[in-house]
């Protein structure tokens, strides 16, 4: 017969009375915590109200002092004007009295000598003030501190800002007979120029201008002393006062006047004066600290409020002690603690009785359980290493028998699971370590159990650096506000992992080396094992996607702009050709020649617009040659400097020549477009900083811009204008995007600059913040060639002879092209379209000396026509003509052997010189082959 087994659950039900003990203890604990919480809320409320009232008092007193200082400061110039005007009026009365007394008995020269003698001896303001006089012709007659200058014409005398002081004073006299004049003038025995105000008045009888002046800073010092005296008399509340000091820490008013308190700190290490100065510079604020009262040694909490006077580099502040509220709160806390102690004694007596009862019950149960526990302990100590089973016959409780059977099953299952786990772990490790994504495994306790090699590669942190989640957040997100935002999103995900609301986003992570990366977080909760987190570095992908979208948009708009520019250039060709023909017909002296010249100037302006459109289409390189980019930047800036004197241009160019291969006119247009934007961002004047340097761009930087790694010239143009926000910066290179008035900009300037720089194999970027100006960065590949020196431009029209095949599909171009060639002396064969041109060469090729071939034509275009002509007549000289620039198909045709390219619209001078050049080169080539 088996021994009787008792169920643990049955014993548990019998002894549920134990719950009562726990309940009593819990209720007591809840009562104590509730009372304490209520007290803390009440104390915090009282403390907050008291603190707020003290702040209002301090702010009121300090602001009243600040208002007085600002008022006195505003009176500086008026006080000075009243003073010097009174002095001049006194001097005027003296010389008037001398003149009236002596005019009938002495000569003018003698009277002037008496006046000089009288005024020379008069000084005021502790000897600083003196009088001066000069004639209406600007000759100095009295100059007390510089007597050697008397008799000198001072019309060219200048102040510190370049102002003509005596000339300007005479202008005041001529307008009103007397008046004030502000200027800058040196002080005796001091370096530099200082602001000064003078009052001048004309004494007509002898034609002298009498005047006197005073420096503003002398008067300002007097006013500062008055302000400090007023501040020192302010008293309020029990022991409140207002103090003042300088930003270097020197006390100006208050108990510590004359002492430098900059490094003083309280017992908690708060740099009191430094904090007050910092708040004053920021516009005002409060600082709390601990200091002893003046009448005792005990430290007490104190709060001070400070504001700044930036023009004088002062801070004005006041402070009050806060320990009165702490005394009242301490009394309330003492009463509460007494009630709590009384209740704890009563609760302890009840609990002691219950604990005796509980002890007896627990002793009975523990003796019965102890035997079975020993069996399980023995089993588990061996089962951890050996696959043994527990014997159920030796167990006292029925529940333990079931537990033993489960334990035996567990041992068997563990044996199978360990084998499967080893295989699974090996697969998992291989997968994780080969993954292109960073992976970490975080336990349920928040500690990191594993980080993959890719995780270490991306962030630089090892598992020793980030043992817990808190360490990870502190290091990966050092900014407090940003870290709280990320942790909140993480917490939302933990609570609601299946909802869209909790979906994590991309966040910026600070790596171990200090760099920052955009990371997409993908957490996966693993049941009972914590969390698996996948980290994807999306910075490069995001940059490439953005660049791709920008490139596609610019490509589409560029194609449209190129087509418009081509058609527009064809129309301009008709106008330009007609103007050239009229010039030849009428001659330079004809009365209508002025209008013809104006037409040609308008055509040049229109061509500039099409160049911008072609730049937008990234087809703006006409004539590429090695140029010194620093020299071009400075020459372009000089144009702006001459037109806007209120803008200062600073340059810091590379010490030696920086050569790039570029189209000079196009790059100059880029610079001018940038300068125009900078000028319009600084309507009241400002500064532009130019800098050139050389650097290496790696593949990581170049890839988003489709540029090649290598050595580049870096050009930066920085202005001090209004700046742009992030949204504007993202659109600044978009065609027709502008923030200006419709009459001030077309939105093509920076868009064409983008296309031109892109076409030159370079990169252009912008960096700007509202209120902090804008910087444009341009990167162009460095060239090893020597910079090209511009040759003299020949403006002669060169006539010739021979037969030219003129190929175009536009009537407007044919109608002017044919007569232009005929005026130059050439016979002309017109072919409208590529097929007709090929037919003409087939039939009359030996009689044709040169072909002018349009690029864009319906049916057989310029490329196909070129190949067909060269197949019939391999040596035929061909000039390619197009409203597009030298890009794309045109460049390809030039590589295949086309002799020259001419951009529409062209004038008769350009056409004549290019025809002569191509024909002469053909003759030289024939002669060289003849002598070989």
mmCIF file of N, CA and C in Angstrom, residues 189-283:
data_model
loop_
_atom_site.group_PDB
_atom_site.id
_atom_site.type_symbol
_atom_site.label_atom_id
_atom_site.label_comp_id
_atom_site.label_asym_id
_atom_site.label_seq_id
_atom_site.Cartn_x
_atom_site.Cartn_y
_atom_site.Cartn_z
ATOM 1 N N UNK A 189 47.705 111.938 -27.373
ATOM 2 C CA UNK A 189 48.536 110.898 -26.754
ATOM 3 C C UNK A 189 47.858 109.516 -26.762
ATOM 4 N N UNK A 190 46.900 109.291 -27.641
ATOM 5 C CA UNK A 190 46.238 107.981 -27.751
ATOM 6 C C UNK A 190 46.186 107.556 -29.208
ATOM 7 N N UNK A 191 46.234 106.224 -29.414
ATOM 8 C CA UNK A 191 46.169 105.665 -30.760
ATOM 9 C C UNK A 191 44.719 105.538 -31.213
ATOM 10 N N UNK A 192 44.486 105.751 -32.514
ATOM 11 C CA UNK A 192 43.165 105.501 -33.072
ATOM 12 C C UNK A 192 42.278 106.734 -33.098
ATOM 13 N N UNK A 193 41.047 106.514 -33.603
ATOM 14 C CA UNK A 193 40.051 107.574 -33.726
ATOM 15 C C UNK A 193 38.860 107.245 -32.836
ATOM 16 N N UNK A 194 38.218 108.310 -32.312
ATOM 17 C CA UNK A 194 37.122 108.130 -31.374
ATOM 18 C C UNK A 194 35.948 109.024 -31.763
ATOM 19 N N UNK A 195 34.695 108.580 -31.513
ATOM 20 C CA UNK A 195 33.513 109.380 -31.865
ATOM 21 C C UNK A 195 33.534 110.712 -31.114
ATOM 22 N N UNK A 196 33.169 111.772 -31.819
ATOM 23 C CA UNK A 196 33.219 113.122 -31.246
ATOM 24 C C UNK A 196 32.090 113.944 -31.856
ATOM 25 N N UNK A 197 31.554 114.883 -31.088
ATOM 26 C CA UNK A 197 30.511 115.788 -31.575
ATOM 27 C C UNK A 197 31.005 117.218 -31.402
ATOM 28 N N UNK A 198 30.841 118.024 -32.446
ATOM 29 C CA UNK A 198 31.247 119.423 -32.387
ATOM 30 C C UNK A 198 30.047 120.309 -32.708
ATOM 31 N N UNK A 199 30.079 121.541 -32.138
ATOM 32 C CA UNK A 199 29.092 122.559 -32.489
ATOM 33 C C UNK A 199 29.862 123.738 -33.067
ATOM 34 N N UNK A 200 29.455 124.179 -34.264
ATOM 35 C CA UNK A 200 30.145 125.274 -34.944
ATOM 36 C C UNK A 200 29.157 126.398 -35.227
ATOM 37 N N UNK A 201 29.686 127.661 -35.188
ATOM 38 C CA UNK A 201 28.831 128.827 -35.426
ATOM 39 C C UNK A 201 29.660 129.898 -36.118
ATOM 40 N N UNK A 202 29.056 130.528 -37.098
ATOM 41 C CA UNK A 202 29.756 131.541 -37.909
ATOM 42 C C UNK A 202 29.692 132.908 -37.229
ATOM 43 N N UNK A 203 30.862 133.517 -37.065
ATOM 44 C CA UNK A 203 30.911 134.914 -36.610
ATOM 45 C C UNK A 203 31.192 135.759 -37.848
ATOM 46 N N UNK A 204 30.118 136.297 -38.418
ATOM 47 C CA UNK A 204 30.170 136.944 -39.732
ATOM 48 C C UNK A 204 31.111 138.153 -39.802
ATOM 49 N N UNK A 205 31.186 139.007 -38.775
ATOM 50 C CA UNK A 205 32.009 140.231 -38.923
ATOM 51 C C UNK A 205 33.435 139.959 -39.365
ATOM 52 N N UNK A 206 34.042 138.839 -38.920
ATOM 53 C CA UNK A 206 35.423 138.571 -39.349
ATOM 54 C C UNK A 206 35.485 137.310 -40.215
ATOM 55 N N UNK A 207 34.314 136.665 -40.479
ATOM 56 C CA UNK A 207 34.287 135.480 -41.347
ATOM 57 C C UNK A 207 34.937 134.259 -40.735
ATOM 58 N N UNK A 208 34.843 134.157 -39.412
ATOM 59 C CA UNK A 208 35.405 132.989 -38.729
ATOM 60 C C UNK A 208 34.298 132.028 -38.319
ATOM 61 N N UNK A 209 34.623 130.732 -38.362
ATOM 62 C CA UNK A 209 33.750 129.698 -37.805
ATOM 63 C C UNK A 209 34.318 129.305 -36.438
ATOM 64 N N UNK A 210 33.526 129.536 -35.378
ATOM 65 C CA UNK A 210 33.958 129.240 -34.013
ATOM 66 C C UNK A 210 33.325 127.907 -33.607
ATOM 67 N N UNK A 211 34.080 127.056 -32.977
ATOM 68 C CA UNK A 211 33.516 125.763 -32.592
ATOM 69 C C UNK A 211 34.228 125.133 -31.413
ATOM 70 N N UNK A 212 33.598 124.095 -30.878
ATOM 71 C CA UNK A 212 34.189 123.280 -29.810
ATOM 72 C C UNK A 212 33.560 121.893 -29.878
ATOM 73 N N UNK A 213 34.227 120.913 -29.330
ATOM 74 C CA UNK A 213 33.718 119.543 -29.389
ATOM 75 C C UNK A 213 34.103 118.740 -28.154
ATOM 76 N N UNK A 214 33.497 117.590 -28.037
ATOM 77 C CA UNK A 214 33.776 116.705 -26.908
ATOM 78 C C UNK A 214 33.613 115.256 -27.383
ATOM 79 N N UNK A 215 34.387 114.324 -26.791
ATOM 80 C CA UNK A 215 34.300 112.917 -27.125
ATOM 81 C C UNK A 215 33.123 112.281 -26.395
ATOM 82 N N UNK A 216 32.409 111.409 -27.118
ATOM 83 C CA UNK A 216 31.216 110.787 -26.551
ATOM 84 C C UNK A 216 31.536 109.934 -25.331
ATOM 85 N N UNK A 217 32.693 109.245 -25.346
ATOM 86 C CA UNK A 217 32.955 108.314 -24.247
ATOM 87 C C UNK A 217 33.214 109.026 -22.918
ATOM 88 N N UNK A 218 33.667 110.298 -22.968
ATOM 89 C CA UNK A 218 33.832 111.031 -21.722
ATOM 90 C C UNK A 218 32.486 111.272 -21.052
ATOM 91 N N UNK A 219 31.503 111.685 -21.851
ATOM 92 C CA UNK A 219 30.176 111.934 -21.307
ATOM 93 C C UNK A 219 29.552 110.621 -20.835
ATOM 94 N N UNK A 220 29.800 109.553 -21.624
ATOM 95 C CA UNK A 220 29.239 108.265 -21.250
ATOM 96 C C UNK A 220 29.780 107.796 -19.886
ATOM 97 N N UNK A 221 31.049 108.065 -19.586
ATOM 98 C CA UNK A 221 31.622 107.693 -18.287
ATOM 99 C C UNK A 221 30.913 108.421 -17.152
ATOM 100 N N UNK A 222 30.612 109.719 -17.368
ATOM 101 C CA UNK A 222 29.907 110.486 -16.329
ATOM 102 C C UNK A 222 28.528 109.889 -16.074
ATOM 103 N N UNK A 223 27.826 109.512 -17.154
ATOM 104 C CA UNK A 223 26.485 108.949 -17.014
ATOM 105 C C UNK A 223 26.544 107.597 -16.299
ATOM 106 N N UNK A 224 27.576 106.798 -16.604
ATOM 107 C CA UNK A 224 27.718 105.511 -15.921
ATOM 108 C C UNK A 224 27.875 105.701 -14.418
ATOM 109 N N UNK A 225 28.637 106.704 -14.005
ATOM 110 C CA UNK A 225 28.813 106.965 -12.579
ATOM 111 C C UNK A 225 27.480 107.350 -11.925
ATOM 112 N N UNK A 226 26.670 108.158 -12.626
ATOM 113 C CA UNK A 226 25.362 108.536 -12.096
ATOM 114 C C UNK A 226 24.453 107.313 -11.952
ATOM 115 N N UNK A 227 24.500 106.424 -12.953
ATOM 116 C CA UNK A 227 23.679 105.207 -12.912
ATOM 117 C C UNK A 227 24.070 104.317 -11.726
ATOM 118 N N UNK A 228 25.379 104.153 -11.509
ATOM 119 C CA UNK A 228 25.836 103.306 -10.411
ATOM 120 C C UNK A 228 25.421 103.891 -9.057
ATOM 121 N N UNK A 229 25.472 105.224 -8.930
ATOM 122 C CA UNK A 229 25.062 105.863 -7.690
ATOM 123 C C UNK A 229 23.579 105.621 -7.419
ATOM 124 N N UNK A 230 22.765 105.700 -8.494
ATOM 125 C CA UNK A 230 21.321 105.479 -8.358
ATOM 126 C C UNK A 230 21.025 104.025 -7.986
ATOM 127 N N UNK A 231 21.740 103.089 -8.638
ATOM 128 C CA UNK A 231 21.536 101.662 -8.362
ATOM 129 C C UNK A 231 21.898 101.324 -6.914
ATOM 130 N N UNK A 232 22.977 101.927 -6.418
ATOM 131 C CA UNK A 232 23.437 101.605 -5.065
ATOM 132 C C UNK A 232 22.439 102.060 -3.994
ATOM 133 N N UNK A 233 21.530 102.965 -4.319
ATOM 134 C CA UNK A 233 20.552 103.473 -3.355
ATOM 135 C C UNK A 233 19.256 102.652 -3.339
ATOM 136 N N UNK A 234 19.128 101.643 -4.211
ATOM 137 C CA UNK A 234 17.888 100.859 -4.284
ATOM 138 C C UNK A 234 17.877 99.827 -3.146
ATOM 139 N N UNK A 235 16.846 99.815 -2.326
ATOM 140 C CA UNK A 235 16.655 98.835 -1.268
ATOM 141 C C UNK A 235 15.199 98.357 -1.305
ATOM 142 N N UNK A 236 14.966 97.064 -1.032
ATOM 143 C CA UNK A 236 13.601 96.547 -1.036
ATOM 144 C C UNK A 236 13.544 95.294 -0.166
ATOM 145 N N UNK A 237 12.291 94.919 0.226
ATOM 146 C CA UNK A 237 12.050 93.761 1.081
ATOM 147 C C UNK A 237 12.901 93.861 2.369
ATOM 148 N N UNK A 238 13.250 92.728 2.953
ATOM 149 C CA UNK A 238 13.987 92.725 4.210
ATOM 150 C C UNK A 238 15.453 93.086 4.015
ATOM 151 N N UNK A 239 16.082 92.427 3.060
ATOM 152 C CA UNK A 239 17.505 92.678 2.854
ATOM 153 C C UNK A 239 17.841 92.738 1.356
ATOM 154 N N UNK A 240 16.871 93.169 0.546
ATOM 155 C CA UNK A 240 17.089 93.190 -0.901
ATOM 156 C C UNK A 240 17.823 94.439 -1.367
ATOM 157 N N UNK A 241 18.648 94.279 -2.339
ATOM 158 C CA UNK A 241 19.370 95.399 -2.944
ATOM 159 C C UNK A 241 19.677 95.018 -4.405
ATOM 160 N N UNK A 242 20.062 95.999 -5.186
ATOM 161 C CA UNK A 242 20.422 95.792 -6.597
ATOM 162 C C UNK A 242 21.920 96.014 -6.741
ATOM 163 N N UNK A 243 22.572 95.115 -7.476
ATOM 164 C CA UNK A 243 24.002 95.244 -7.696
ATOM 165 C C UNK A 243 24.290 95.302 -9.201
ATOM 166 N N UNK A 244 25.511 95.736 -9.512
ATOM 167 C CA UNK A 244 25.942 95.820 -10.909
ATOM 168 C C UNK A 244 27.403 95.430 -11.002
ATOM 169 N N UNK A 245 27.769 94.914 -12.165
ATOM 170 C CA UNK A 245 29.154 94.514 -12.393
ATOM 171 C C UNK A 245 29.467 94.462 -13.868
ATOM 172 N N UNK A 246 30.727 94.284 -14.157
ATOM 173 C CA UNK A 246 31.162 94.186 -15.555
ATOM 174 C C UNK A 246 31.243 92.719 -15.958
ATOM 175 N N UNK A 247 31.247 92.495 -17.274
ATOM 176 C CA UNK A 247 31.269 91.128 -17.793
ATOM 177 C C UNK A 247 32.592 90.407 -17.481
ATOM 178 N N UNK A 248 33.619 91.176 -17.056
ATOM 179 C CA UNK A 248 34.869 90.502 -16.660
ATOM 180 C C UNK A 248 34.860 90.128 -15.188
ATOM 181 N N UNK A 249 33.724 90.411 -14.458
ATOM 182 C CA UNK A 249 33.591 90.002 -13.071
ATOM 183 C C UNK A 249 33.817 91.110 -12.065
ATOM 184 N N UNK A 250 34.234 92.292 -12.488
ATOM 185 C CA UNK A 250 34.513 93.386 -11.551
ATOM 186 C C UNK A 250 33.200 93.944 -11.009
ATOM 187 N N UNK A 251 33.068 94.030 -9.675
ATOM 188 C CA UNK A 251 31.879 94.585 -9.056
ATOM 189 C C UNK A 251 31.864 96.101 -9.158
ATOM 190 N N UNK A 252 30.750 96.678 -9.631
ATOM 191 C CA UNK A 252 30.617 98.118 -9.801
ATOM 192 C C UNK A 252 29.735 98.737 -8.724
ATOM 193 N N UNK A 253 28.765 97.952 -8.217
ATOM 194 C CA UNK A 253 27.836 98.476 -7.217
ATOM 195 C C UNK A 253 27.387 97.325 -6.337
ATOM 196 N N UNK A 254 27.208 97.607 -5.029
ATOM 197 C CA UNK A 254 26.808 96.562 -4.108
ATOM 198 C C UNK A 254 27.860 96.329 -3.040
ATOM 199 N N UNK A 255 27.653 95.329 -2.184
ATOM 200 C CA UNK A 255 28.596 95.080 -1.077
ATOM 201 C C UNK A 255 30.016 94.760 -1.540
ATOM 202 N N UNK A 256 30.163 94.201 -2.749
ATOM 203 C CA UNK A 256 31.485 93.768 -3.208
ATOM 204 C C UNK A 256 32.046 94.722 -4.255
ATOM 205 N N UNK A 257 31.712 96.008 -4.181
ATOM 206 C CA UNK A 257 32.179 96.989 -5.168
ATOM 207 C C UNK A 257 33.711 97.028 -5.209
ATOM 208 N N UNK A 258 34.253 97.010 -6.432
ATOM 209 C CA UNK A 258 35.696 97.098 -6.608
ATOM 210 C C UNK A 258 36.412 95.768 -6.597
ATOM 211 N N UNK A 259 35.701 94.673 -6.264
ATOM 212 C CA UNK A 259 36.328 93.347 -6.235
ATOM 213 C C UNK A 259 35.966 92.576 -7.495
ATOM 214 N N UNK A 260 36.872 91.709 -7.931
ATOM 215 C CA UNK A 260 36.593 90.846 -9.082
ATOM 216 C C UNK A 260 36.055 89.515 -8.556
ATOM 217 N N UNK A 261 34.779 89.261 -8.824
ATOM 218 C CA UNK A 261 34.085 88.085 -8.288
ATOM 219 C C UNK A 261 33.872 87.016 -9.352
ATOM 220 N N UNK A 262 34.637 87.089 -10.442
ATOM 221 C CA UNK A 262 34.351 86.221 -11.586
ATOM 222 C C UNK A 262 34.409 84.741 -11.229
ATOM 223 N N UNK A 263 35.348 84.336 -10.375
ATOM 224 C CA UNK A 263 35.544 82.914 -10.071
ATOM 225 C C UNK A 263 34.874 82.485 -8.759
ATOM 226 N N UNK A 264 34.080 83.346 -8.128
ATOM 227 C CA UNK A 264 33.449 82.962 -6.870
ATOM 228 C C UNK A 264 32.426 81.867 -7.110
ATOM 229 N N UNK A 265 32.364 80.880 -6.198
ATOM 230 C CA UNK A 265 31.415 79.788 -6.351
ATOM 231 C C UNK A 265 30.841 79.415 -4.985
ATOM 232 N N UNK A 266 29.655 78.750 -5.030
ATOM 233 C CA UNK A 266 29.028 78.354 -3.780
ATOM 234 C C UNK A 266 29.501 76.954 -3.372
ATOM 235 N N UNK A 267 28.906 76.403 -2.308
ATOM 236 C CA UNK A 267 29.369 75.111 -1.789
ATOM 237 C C UNK A 267 29.083 73.971 -2.751
ATOM 238 N N UNK A 268 28.195 74.193 -3.705
ATOM 239 C CA UNK A 268 27.876 73.158 -4.705
ATOM 240 C C UNK A 268 28.677 73.319 -5.987
ATOM 241 N N UNK A 269 29.599 74.271 -6.015
ATOM 242 C CA UNK A 269 30.440 74.460 -7.192
ATOM 243 C C UNK A 269 29.827 75.343 -8.262
ATOM 244 N N UNK A 270 28.717 76.040 -7.947
ATOM 245 C CA UNK A 270 28.092 76.924 -8.937
ATOM 246 C C UNK A 270 28.924 78.201 -9.055
ATOM 247 N N UNK A 271 29.396 78.507 -10.277
ATOM 248 C CA UNK A 271 30.124 79.748 -10.524
ATOM 249 C C UNK A 271 29.095 80.875 -10.618
ATOM 250 N N UNK A 272 28.824 81.528 -9.509
ATOM 251 C CA UNK A 272 27.671 82.419 -9.396
ATOM 252 C C UNK A 272 27.766 83.572 -10.388
ATOM 253 N N UNK A 273 28.854 84.323 -10.333
ATOM 254 C CA UNK A 273 28.978 85.518 -11.183
ATOM 255 C C UNK A 273 29.050 85.118 -12.656
ATOM 256 N N UNK A 274 29.750 84.010 -12.938
ATOM 257 C CA UNK A 274 29.822 83.561 -14.334
ATOM 258 C C UNK A 274 28.443 83.215 -14.870
ATOM 259 N N UNK A 275 27.598 82.582 -14.038
ATOM 260 C CA UNK A 275 26.244 82.254 -14.475
ATOM 261 C C UNK A 275 25.417 83.521 -14.683
ATOM 262 N N UNK A 276 25.566 84.503 -13.771
ATOM 263 C CA UNK A 276 24.840 85.770 -13.925
ATOM 264 C C UNK A 276 25.245 86.479 -15.215
ATOM 265 N N UNK A 277 26.548 86.497 -15.517
ATOM 266 C CA UNK A 277 27.035 87.150 -16.747
ATOM 267 C C UNK A 277 26.499 86.429 -17.976
ATOM 268 N N UNK A 278 26.526 85.097 -17.932
ATOM 269 C CA UNK A 278 26.008 84.322 -19.071
ATOM 270 C C UNK A 278 24.538 84.637 -19.336
ATOM 271 N N UNK A 279 23.724 84.668 -18.255
ATOM 272 C CA UNK A 279 22.292 84.986 -18.414
ATOM 273 C C UNK A 279 22.104 86.406 -18.915
ATOM 274 N N UNK A 280 22.916 87.344 -18.425
ATOM 275 C CA UNK A 280 22.799 88.736 -18.860
ATOM 276 C C UNK A 280 23.075 88.863 -20.348
ATOM 277 N N UNK A 281 24.074 88.135 -20.846
ATOM 278 C CA UNK A 281 24.394 88.176 -22.279
ATOM 279 C C UNK A 281 23.278 87.583 -23.124
ATOM 280 N N UNK A 282 22.529 86.634 -22.547
ATOM 281 C CA UNK A 282 21.453 85.971 -23.282
ATOM 282 C C UNK A 282 20.119 86.698 -23.178
ATOM 283 N N UNK A 283 20.086 87.831 -22.469
ATOM 284 C CA UNK A 283 18.851 88.593 -22.372
ATOM 285 C C UNK A 283 18.227 88.601 -20.997
#
